Amino acid sequence: MKKMFQVFSMLTLIALSSAASAAGGHGLALDKAHNDIRDTESLQRGAVLFANYCLACHSLKYMRYNRIANDLGWSNEEVVAKLTYGMNKPVDIVNSHMQEGVALDVFGTEVPDLSLMARLKGPDYIYTFIRAYHQDEQGNWDNKILVGTAMPNVLEGLKRHQSAEDFDQTTRDITNFLEYVGEPIKVTRYDLGIKVMLFLFVLFILTYLLKREYWRDIKH
Ligand code: HEC
């Protein structure tokens, strides 16, 4: 009995510590983004929002405009018109408009590339982080998830002018877009997985019928 209790408490400890590390070590529970990478309209809105509110500082160095166009149902002309007012060529990499070295001067730190951020920290982290800004008594902005962060509260104006539901959707769309950017092939991979499972299921039935056929006349 004692042993069982020990095993049980150890398992609880492991579960608790992995939950804490999943939350990124800040000890706060993450909000669920409930985003859907199959929702193309949300991805399109997210791409435009990203271009307007994040691209000034953050790059997506593993992504090109024409790939976004292809995956999100835009033409090559449309993608650059919508995301950079035609300032880029479709084949360009999604680089931020910030010149090298400037970030270090302005923010005292480098601005991370966001290509793989959703893979690194999870979509729910991004969703919670960009919504976690609050003002202290002196009126200074800080972030509950990344206390003392150098990133300004870039969505402040949007939040003030949007209803709570619209702001939820806006931040969900940005998160959705960044999850897509983290693994553009994900939807295809899932679809392939389902096809493989279906194939295996049909194969199982055929094999079973074949087995019955082979053993039909044999007494066993
Ligand atoms: C004015 C420049 C600027 C803009 C615009 C900006 N960021 Fe940032 N961002 C930063 C800086 C600087 C950091 C590094 C923060 C730090 O290390 O404290 C950062 C860090 C981050 C991180 C990583 C946080 C972590 O835990 O390390 C994420 C995610 C992020 N930004 C998302 C976004 C999104 C999404 C947008 C658009 C809605 C955006 N940022 C717009 C400057 C910016």
PDB file of C-alpha atoms and ligand atoms in Angstrom:
ATOM      1  CA  MET A   1       0.000   0.000   0.000  1.00  0.00           C
ATOM      2  CA  LYS A   2       2.825   2.329   0.977  1.00  0.00           C
ATOM      3  CA  LYS A   3       4.640   1.515  -2.225  1.00  0.00           C
ATOM      4  CA  MET A   4       1.527   2.226  -4.255  1.00  0.00           C
ATOM      5  CA  PHE A   5       1.175   5.580  -2.568  1.00  0.00           C
ATOM      6  CA  GLN A   6       4.807   6.403  -3.359  1.00  0.00           C
ATOM      7  CA  VAL A   7       4.344   5.523  -7.024  1.00  0.00           C
ATOM      8  CA  PHE A   8       1.155   7.544  -7.139  1.00  0.00           C
ATOM      9  CA  SER A   9       2.735  10.659  -5.613  1.00  0.00           C
ATOM     10  CA  MET A  10       5.706  10.370  -7.954  1.00  0.00           C
ATOM     11  CA  LEU A  11       3.403  10.245 -10.972  1.00  0.00           C
ATOM     12  CA  THR A  12       1.530  13.297  -9.697  1.00  0.00           C
ATOM     13  CA  LEU A  13       4.815  15.149  -9.311  1.00  0.00           C
ATOM     14  CA  ILE A  14       5.911  14.285 -12.848  1.00  0.00           C
ATOM     15  CA  ALA A  15       2.547  15.407 -14.232  1.00  0.00           C
ATOM     16  CA  LEU A  16       2.717  18.663 -12.304  1.00  0.00           C
ATOM     17  CA  SER A  17       6.269  19.506 -13.328  1.00  0.00           C
ATOM     18  CA  SER A  18       5.588  18.798 -17.003  1.00  0.00           C
ATOM     19  CA  ALA A  19       2.492  21.009 -16.822  1.00  0.00           C
ATOM     20  CA  ALA A  20       4.626  23.792 -15.341  1.00  0.00           C
ATOM     21  CA  SER A  21       7.253  23.517 -18.053  1.00  0.00           C
ATOM     22  CA  ALA A  22       4.537  23.370 -20.738  1.00  0.00           C
ATOM     23  CA  ALA A  23       3.393  26.744 -19.457  1.00  0.00           C
ATOM     24  CA  GLY A  24       6.866  28.124 -20.241  1.00  0.00           C
ATOM     25  CA  GLY A  25       8.065  28.513 -16.689  1.00  0.00           C
ATOM     26  CA  HIS A  26       6.134  31.710 -15.965  1.00  0.00           C
ATOM     27  CA  GLY A  27       3.750  29.772 -13.734  1.00  0.00           C
ATOM     28  CA  LEU A  28       0.625  31.201 -15.359  1.00  0.00           C
ATOM     29  CA  ALA A  29      -1.929  29.100 -17.179  1.00  0.00           C
ATOM     30  CA  LEU A  30      -2.082  29.849 -20.902  1.00  0.00           C
ATOM     31  CA  ASP A  31      -5.342  30.839 -22.568  1.00  0.00           C
ATOM     32  CA  LYS A  32      -6.506  28.522 -25.320  1.00  0.00           C
ATOM     33  CA  ALA A  33      -6.258  30.096 -28.770  1.00  0.00           C
ATOM     34  CA  HIS A  34      -8.805  27.658 -30.312  1.00  0.00           C
ATOM     35  CA  ASN A  35      -7.338  28.536 -33.697  1.00  0.00           C
ATOM     36  CA  ASP A  36      -7.850  26.388 -36.773  1.00  0.00           C
ATOM     37  CA  ILE A  37      -5.171  26.189 -39.484  1.00  0.00           C
ATOM     38  CA  ARG A  38      -7.797  24.912 -41.960  1.00  0.00           C
ATOM     39  CA  ASP A  39      -9.682  28.197 -41.674  1.00  0.00           C
ATOM     40  CA  THR A  40      -8.210  29.983 -44.707  1.00  0.00           C
ATOM     41  CA  GLU A  41     -10.120  33.206 -44.127  1.00  0.00           C
ATOM     42  CA  SER A  42      -8.701  33.435 -40.627  1.00  0.00           C
ATOM     43  CA  LEU A  43      -5.195  32.793 -42.039  1.00  0.00           C
ATOM     44  CA  GLN A  44      -5.685  35.557 -44.621  1.00  0.00           C
ATOM     45  CA  ARG A  45      -6.818  38.005 -41.946  1.00  0.00           C
ATOM     46  CA  GLY A  46      -3.916  36.871 -39.754  1.00  0.00           C
ATOM     47  CA  ALA A  47      -1.395  37.479 -42.542  1.00  0.00           C
ATOM     48  CA  VAL A  48      -2.654  41.033 -43.109  1.00  0.00           C
ATOM     49  CA  LEU A  49      -2.686  41.708 -39.355  1.00  0.00           C
ATOM     50  CA  PHE A  50       0.832  40.321 -39.066  1.00  0.00           C
ATOM     51  CA  ALA A  51       1.999  42.583 -41.882  1.00  0.00           C
ATOM     52  CA  ASN A  52       0.392  45.625 -40.248  1.00  0.00           C
ATOM     53  CA  TYR A  53       1.270  45.017 -36.603  1.00  0.00           C
ATOM     54  CA  CYS A  54       4.298  42.721 -36.397  1.00  0.00           C
ATOM     55  CA  LEU A  55       6.347  42.907 -39.606  1.00  0.00           C
ATOM     56  CA  ALA A  56       7.777  46.295 -38.655  1.00  0.00           C
ATOM     57  CA  CYS A  57       9.980  44.416 -36.194  1.00  0.00           C
ATOM     58  CA  HIS A  58       9.628  40.655 -36.763  1.00  0.00           C
ATOM     59  CA  SER A  59      10.755  38.643 -39.796  1.00  0.00           C
ATOM     60  CA  LEU A  60       9.605  35.230 -40.998  1.00  0.00           C
ATOM     61  CA  LYS A  61      12.913  34.169 -42.483  1.00  0.00           C
ATOM     62  CA  TYR A  62      11.754  30.695 -43.623  1.00  0.00           C
ATOM     63  CA  MET A  63       8.766  32.037 -45.505  1.00  0.00           C
ATOM     64  CA  ARG A  64       8.409  33.673 -48.912  1.00  0.00           C
ATOM     65  CA  TYR A  65       5.460  35.782 -50.091  1.00  0.00           C
ATOM     66  CA  ASN A  66       4.669  33.450 -53.004  1.00  0.00           C
ATOM     67  CA  ARG A  67       4.390  30.471 -50.657  1.00  0.00           C
ATOM     68  CA  ILE A  68       1.863  32.376 -48.556  1.00  0.00           C
ATOM     69  CA  ALA A  69      -0.009  33.246 -51.768  1.00  0.00           C
ATOM     70  CA  ASN A  70      -0.073  29.610 -52.814  1.00  0.00           C
ATOM     71  CA  ASP A  71      -1.251  28.257 -49.458  1.00  0.00           C
ATOM     72  CA  LEU A  72      -3.759  31.003 -48.659  1.00  0.00           C
ATOM     73  CA  GLY A  73      -5.438  31.244 -52.046  1.00  0.00           C
ATOM     74  CA  TRP A  74      -4.031  34.558 -53.250  1.00  0.00           C
ATOM     75  CA  SER A  75      -2.316  35.366 -56.523  1.00  0.00           C
ATOM     76  CA  ASN A  76       1.333  36.506 -56.467  1.00  0.00           C
ATOM     77  CA  GLU A  77       0.225  40.071 -57.190  1.00  0.00           C
ATOM     78  CA  GLU A  78      -2.397  39.983 -54.450  1.00  0.00           C
ATOM     79  CA  VAL A  79      -0.038  38.750 -51.739  1.00  0.00           C
ATOM     80  CA  VAL A  80       2.466  41.593 -52.135  1.00  0.00           C
ATOM     81  CA  ALA A  81      -0.311  44.151 -52.630  1.00  0.00           C
ATOM     82  CA  LYS A  82      -2.049  43.072 -49.420  1.00  0.00           C
ATOM     83  CA  LEU A  83       1.007  42.547 -47.248  1.00  0.00           C
ATOM     84  CA  THR A  84       3.555  45.133 -48.385  1.00  0.00           C
ATOM     85  CA  TYR A  85       1.657  47.577 -50.628  1.00  0.00           C
ATOM     86  CA  GLY A  86       3.598  46.122 -53.551  1.00  0.00           C
ATOM     87  CA  MET A  87       6.979  47.051 -52.054  1.00  0.00           C
ATOM     88  CA  ASN A  88       8.238  43.452 -52.301  1.00  0.00           C
ATOM     89  CA  LYS A  89       8.556  40.904 -55.076  1.00  0.00           C
ATOM     90  CA  PRO A  90       6.486  37.715 -54.615  1.00  0.00           C
ATOM     91  CA  VAL A  91       9.672  35.643 -54.400  1.00  0.00           C
ATOM     92  CA  ASP A  92      11.070  37.722 -51.512  1.00  0.00           C
ATOM     93  CA  ILE A  93      11.553  36.309 -48.043  1.00  0.00           C
ATOM     94  CA  VAL A  94       9.242  37.850 -45.440  1.00  0.00           C
ATOM     95  CA  ASN A  95      11.853  40.102 -43.885  1.00  0.00           C
ATOM     96  CA  SER A  96      11.042  42.817 -41.366  1.00  0.00           C
ATOM     97  CA  HIS A  97      11.368  46.438 -42.357  1.00  0.00           C
ATOM     98  CA  MET A  98      13.815  47.061 -39.528  1.00  0.00           C
ATOM     99  CA  GLN A  99      17.415  47.698 -40.453  1.00  0.00           C
ATOM    100  CA  GLU A 100      20.079  45.541 -38.880  1.00  0.00           C
ATOM    101  CA  GLY A 101      21.432  46.790 -35.586  1.00  0.00           C
ATOM    102  CA  VAL A 102      18.518  49.153 -34.978  1.00  0.00           C
ATOM    103  CA  ALA A 103      16.679  46.743 -32.663  1.00  0.00           C
ATOM    104  CA  LEU A 104      19.648  46.496 -30.340  1.00  0.00           C
ATOM    105  CA  ASP A 105      19.782  50.291 -30.037  1.00  0.00           C
ATOM    106  CA  VAL A 106      16.048  50.769 -29.600  1.00  0.00           C
ATOM    107  CA  PHE A 107      15.010  47.753 -27.509  1.00  0.00           C
ATOM    108  CA  GLY A 108      18.312  46.718 -25.983  1.00  0.00           C
ATOM    109  CA  THR A 109      17.775  43.243 -27.409  1.00  0.00           C
ATOM    110  CA  GLU A 110      17.416  41.469 -30.753  1.00  0.00           C
ATOM    111  CA  VAL A 111      13.910  40.947 -32.097  1.00  0.00           C
ATOM    112  CA  PRO A 112      13.337  37.204 -32.504  1.00  0.00           C
ATOM    113  CA  ASP A 113      12.357  35.778 -35.871  1.00  0.00           C
ATOM    114  CA  LEU A 114       8.816  34.392 -35.631  1.00  0.00           C
ATOM    115  CA  SER A 115       8.997  31.642 -38.306  1.00  0.00           C
ATOM    116  CA  LEU A 116       9.281  28.868 -35.788  1.00  0.00           C
ATOM    117  CA  MET A 117       7.972  30.586 -32.665  1.00  0.00           C
ATOM    118  CA  ALA A 118       4.694  28.643 -32.722  1.00  0.00           C
ATOM    119  CA  ARG A 119       6.688  25.396 -32.892  1.00  0.00           C
ATOM    120  CA  LEU A 120       8.961  26.520 -30.090  1.00  0.00           C
ATOM    121  CA  LYS A 121       6.424  27.853 -27.623  1.00  0.00           C
ATOM    122  CA  GLY A 122       3.051  26.698 -28.963  1.00  0.00           C
ATOM    123  CA  PRO A 123       0.194  28.744 -30.437  1.00  0.00           C
ATOM    124  CA  ASP A 124      -1.452  29.180 -27.023  1.00  0.00           C
ATOM    125  CA  TYR A 125       1.710  30.873 -25.748  1.00  0.00           C
ATOM    126  CA  ILE A 126       1.695  33.422 -28.576  1.00  0.00           C
ATOM    127  CA  TYR A 127      -2.025  34.021 -28.122  1.00  0.00           C
ATOM    128  CA  THR A 128      -1.643  34.592 -24.389  1.00  0.00           C
ATOM    129  CA  PHE A 129       1.579  36.641 -24.685  1.00  0.00           C
ATOM    130  CA  ILE A 130       0.223  39.251 -27.108  1.00  0.00           C
ATOM    131  CA  ARG A 131      -2.885  39.650 -24.911  1.00  0.00           C
ATOM    132  CA  ALA A 132      -1.077  39.722 -21.554  1.00  0.00           C
ATOM    133  CA  TYR A 133      -0.169  43.431 -21.443  1.00  0.00           C
ATOM    134  CA  HIS A 134      -1.355  45.436 -18.442  1.00  0.00           C
ATOM    135  CA  GLN A 135      -0.597  48.873 -17.009  1.00  0.00           C
ATOM    136  CA  ASP A 136       0.987  49.306 -13.572  1.00  0.00           C
ATOM    137  CA  GLU A 137       0.118  52.163 -11.192  1.00  0.00           C
ATOM    138  CA  GLN A 138       2.549  54.534 -12.916  1.00  0.00           C
ATOM    139  CA  GLY A 139       0.880  53.775 -16.240  1.00  0.00           C
ATOM    140  CA  ASN A 140       3.791  51.730 -17.631  1.00  0.00           C
ATOM    141  CA  TRP A 141       2.977  48.676 -19.721  1.00  0.00           C
ATOM    142  CA  ASP A 142       4.237  45.275 -18.702  1.00  0.00           C
ATOM    143  CA  ASN A 143       3.492  41.738 -19.744  1.00  0.00           C
ATOM    144  CA  LYS A 144       2.252  39.064 -17.330  1.00  0.00           C
ATOM    145  CA  ILE A 145       3.800  36.222 -19.330  1.00  0.00           C
ATOM    146  CA  LEU A 146       7.152  37.824 -20.103  1.00  0.00           C
ATOM    147  CA  VAL A 147       7.624  40.269 -17.236  1.00  0.00           C
ATOM    148  CA  GLY A 148       9.819  43.241 -18.168  1.00  0.00           C
ATOM    149  CA  THR A 149       9.728  42.401 -21.882  1.00  0.00           C
ATOM    150  CA  ALA A 150      11.285  44.796 -24.375  1.00  0.00           C
ATOM    151  CA  MET A 151       8.379  44.358 -26.783  1.00  0.00           C
ATOM    152  CA  PRO A 152       5.931  47.277 -26.672  1.00  0.00           C
ATOM    153  CA  ASN A 153       2.185  46.695 -26.395  1.00  0.00           C
ATOM    154  CA  VAL A 154       1.672  46.911 -30.142  1.00  0.00           C
ATOM    155  CA  LEU A 155      -1.994  45.907 -30.087  1.00  0.00           C
ATOM    156  CA  GLU A 156      -3.005  48.579 -27.562  1.00  0.00           C
ATOM    157  CA  GLY A 157      -4.852  50.746 -30.109  1.00  0.00           C
ATOM    158  CA  LEU A 158      -6.650  47.775 -31.649  1.00  0.00           C
ATOM    159  CA  LYS A 159      -7.774  46.545 -28.253  1.00  0.00           C
ATOM    160  CA  ARG A 160      -9.176  49.956 -27.370  1.00  0.00           C
ATOM    161  CA  HIS A 161     -11.168  50.214 -30.584  1.00  0.00           C
ATOM    162  CA  GLN A 162     -12.437  46.668 -30.879  1.00  0.00           C
ATOM    163  CA  SER A 163     -15.121  44.813 -28.939  1.00  0.00           C
ATOM    164  CA  ALA A 164     -13.833  42.012 -26.709  1.00  0.00           C
ATOM    165  CA  GLU A 165     -15.061  39.361 -29.202  1.00  0.00           C
ATOM    166  CA  ASP A 166     -13.405  41.114 -32.136  1.00  0.00           C
ATOM    167  CA  PHE A 167     -10.136  41.415 -30.227  1.00  0.00           C
ATOM    168  CA  ASP A 168     -10.309  37.687 -29.398  1.00  0.00           C
ATOM    169  CA  GLN A 169     -10.753  36.981 -33.102  1.00  0.00           C
ATOM    170  CA  THR A 170      -7.956  39.376 -34.132  1.00  0.00           C
ATOM    171  CA  THR A 171      -5.443  37.776 -31.795  1.00  0.00           C
ATOM    172  CA  ARG A 172      -6.687  34.291 -32.759  1.00  0.00           C
ATOM    173  CA  ASP A 173      -6.135  35.131 -36.458  1.00  0.00           C
ATOM    174  CA  ILE A 174      -2.551  36.340 -35.812  1.00  0.00           C
ATOM    175  CA  THR A 175      -1.847  33.192 -33.789  1.00  0.00           C
ATOM    176  CA  ASN A 176      -3.403  31.023 -36.485  1.00  0.00           C
ATOM    177  CA  PHE A 177      -1.205  32.597 -39.136  1.00  0.00           C
ATOM    178  CA  LEU A 178       1.923  32.037 -37.019  1.00  0.00           C
ATOM    179  CA  GLU A 179       1.000  28.395 -36.413  1.00  0.00           C
ATOM    180  CA  TYR A 180       0.598  27.948 -40.183  1.00  0.00           C
ATOM    181  CA  VAL A 181       3.977  29.663 -40.781  1.00  0.00           C
ATOM    182  CA  GLY A 182       5.620  27.316 -38.254  1.00  0.00           C
ATOM    183  CA  GLU A 183       4.664  24.305 -40.376  1.00  0.00           C
ATOM    184  CA  PRO A 184       3.030  25.168 -43.708  1.00  0.00           C
ATOM    185  CA  ILE A 185       2.710  21.497 -44.637  1.00  0.00           C
ATOM    186  CA  LYS A 186       0.727  20.588 -41.499  1.00  0.00           C
ATOM    187  CA  VAL A 187      -2.735  20.414 -43.086  1.00  0.00           C
ATOM    188  CA  THR A 188      -1.398  18.204 -45.913  1.00  0.00           C
ATOM    189  CA  ARG A 189       0.351  16.001 -43.369  1.00  0.00           C
ATOM    190  CA  TYR A 190      -2.845  15.513 -41.346  1.00  0.00           C
ATOM    191  CA  ASP A 191      -4.855  14.738 -44.495  1.00  0.00           C
ATOM    192  CA  LEU A 192      -2.263  12.196 -45.592  1.00  0.00           C
ATOM    193  CA  GLY A 193      -2.395  10.608 -42.127  1.00  0.00           C
ATOM    194  CA  ILE A 194      -6.160  10.127 -42.394  1.00  0.00           C
ATOM    195  CA  LYS A 195      -5.797   8.593 -45.881  1.00  0.00           C
ATOM    196  CA  VAL A 196      -3.148   6.190 -44.575  1.00  0.00           C
ATOM    197  CA  MET A 197      -5.419   5.126 -41.703  1.00  0.00           C
ATOM    198  CA  LEU A 198      -8.317   4.536 -44.122  1.00  0.00           C
ATOM    199  CA  PHE A 199      -6.063   2.524 -46.411  1.00  0.00           C
ATOM    200  CA  LEU A 200      -4.887   0.376 -43.502  1.00  0.00           C
ATOM    201  CA  PHE A 201      -8.488  -0.189 -42.428  1.00  0.00           C
ATOM    202  CA  VAL A 202      -9.543  -1.390 -45.883  1.00  0.00           C
ATOM    203  CA  LEU A 203      -6.415  -3.545 -46.080  1.00  0.00           C
ATOM    204  CA  PHE A 204      -7.274  -5.082 -42.705  1.00  0.00           C
ATOM    205  CA  ILE A 205     -10.752  -6.098 -43.890  1.00  0.00           C
ATOM    206  CA  LEU A 206      -9.375  -7.587 -47.110  1.00  0.00           C
ATOM    207  CA  THR A 207      -6.690  -9.512 -45.242  1.00  0.00           C
ATOM    208  CA  TYR A 208      -9.253 -10.827 -42.801  1.00  0.00           C
ATOM    209  CA  LEU A 209     -11.545 -12.019 -45.598  1.00  0.00           C
ATOM    210  CA  LEU A 210      -8.581 -13.642 -47.312  1.00  0.00           C
ATOM    211  CA  LYS A 211      -7.640 -15.427 -44.101  1.00  0.00           C
ATOM    212  CA  ARG A 212     -11.189 -16.772 -43.763  1.00  0.00           C
ATOM    213  CA  GLU A 213     -11.081 -17.957 -47.347  1.00  0.00           C
ATOM    214  CA  TYR A 214      -7.767 -19.825 -46.820  1.00  0.00           C
ATOM    215  CA  TRP A 215      -8.964 -21.573 -43.679  1.00  0.00           C
ATOM    216  CA  ARG A 216     -12.501 -22.345 -44.879  1.00  0.00           C
ATOM    217  CA  ASP A 217     -12.012 -26.033 -45.672  1.00  0.00           C
ATOM    218  CA  ILE A 218      -9.447 -26.787 -43.002  1.00  0.00           C
ATOM    219  CA  LYS A 219     -10.711 -28.261 -39.771  1.00  0.00           C
ATOM    220  CA  HIS A 220      -9.075 -26.615 -36.766  1.00  0.00           C
TER     221      HIS A 220
HETATM  222  C1  HEC B   1       8.111  47.591 -32.187  1.00  0.00           C
HETATM  223  C2  HEC B   1       8.712  46.321 -32.484  1.00  0.00           C
HETATM  224  C3  HEC B   1       7.842  45.087 -32.306  1.00  0.00           C
HETATM  225  C4  HEC B   1       6.620  44.832 -32.895  1.00  0.00           C
HETATM  226  C5  HEC B   1       5.835  45.710 -33.850  1.00  0.00           C
HETATM  227  C6  HEC B   1       6.238  43.501 -32.464  1.00  0.00           C
HETATM  228  N1  HEC B   1       7.204  42.968 -31.645  1.00  0.00           N
HETATM  229 FE1  HEC B   1       7.202  41.098 -30.864  1.00  0.00          FE
HETATM  230  N2  HEC B   1       8.994  41.461 -29.978  1.00  0.00           N
HETATM  231  C7  HEC B   1       9.715  42.654 -30.053  1.00  0.00           C
HETATM  232  C8  HEC B   1      10.887  42.546 -29.243  1.00  0.00           C
HETATM  233  C9  HEC B   1      11.932  43.638 -29.035  1.00  0.00           C
HETATM  234  C10 HEC B   1      10.895  41.266 -28.680  1.00  0.00           C
HETATM  235  C11 HEC B   1      11.904  40.668 -27.704  1.00  0.00           C
HETATM  236  C12 HEC B   1      11.289  40.802 -26.350  1.00  0.00           C
HETATM  237  C13 HEC B   1      12.193  40.453 -25.207  1.00  0.00           C
HETATM  238  O1  HEC B   1      13.151  39.706 -25.400  1.00  0.00           O
HETATM  239  O2  HEC B   1      11.896  40.945 -24.096  1.00  0.00           O
HETATM  240  C14 HEC B   1       9.681  40.597 -29.172  1.00  0.00           C
HETATM  241  C15 HEC B   1       9.326  39.297 -28.852  1.00  0.00           C
HETATM  242  C16 HEC B   1       8.209  38.647 -29.335  1.00  0.00           C
HETATM  243  C17 HEC B   1       7.862  37.261 -29.064  1.00  0.00           C
HETATM  244  C18 HEC B   1       8.682  36.276 -28.221  1.00  0.00           C
HETATM  245  C19 HEC B   1       8.316  36.352 -26.783  1.00  0.00           C
HETATM  246  C20 HEC B   1       9.130  35.390 -25.960  1.00  0.00           C
HETATM  247  O3  HEC B   1       8.560  34.718 -25.120  1.00  0.00           O
HETATM  248  O4  HEC B   1      10.363  35.314 -26.153  1.00  0.00           O
HETATM  249  C21 HEC B   1       6.691  36.993 -29.695  1.00  0.00           C
HETATM  250  C22 HEC B   1       5.918  35.681 -29.714  1.00  0.00           C
HETATM  251  C23 HEC B   1       6.288  38.200 -30.377  1.00  0.00           C
HETATM  252  N3  HEC B   1       7.235  39.181 -30.136  1.00  0.00           N
HETATM  253  C24 HEC B   1       5.152  38.321 -31.135  1.00  0.00           C
HETATM  254  C25 HEC B   1       4.776  39.483 -31.780  1.00  0.00           C
HETATM  255  C26 HEC B   1       3.567  39.613 -32.579  1.00  0.00           C
HETATM  256  C27 HEC B   1       2.584  38.493 -32.841  1.00  0.00           C
HETATM  257  C28 HEC B   1       3.540  40.887 -33.044  1.00  0.00           C
HETATM  258  C29 HEC B   1       2.450  41.528 -33.881  1.00  0.00           C
HETATM  259  C30 HEC B   1       1.136  41.536 -33.292  1.00  0.00           C
HETATM  260  C31 HEC B   1       4.728  41.567 -32.552  1.00  0.00           C
HETATM  261  N4  HEC B   1       5.449  40.689 -31.786  1.00  0.00           N
HETATM  262  C32 HEC B   1       5.059  42.890 -32.845  1.00  0.00           C
HETATM  263  C33 HEC B   1       9.365  43.766 -30.791  1.00  0.00           C
HETATM  264  C34 HEC B   1       8.193  43.901 -31.523  1.00  0.00           C
END
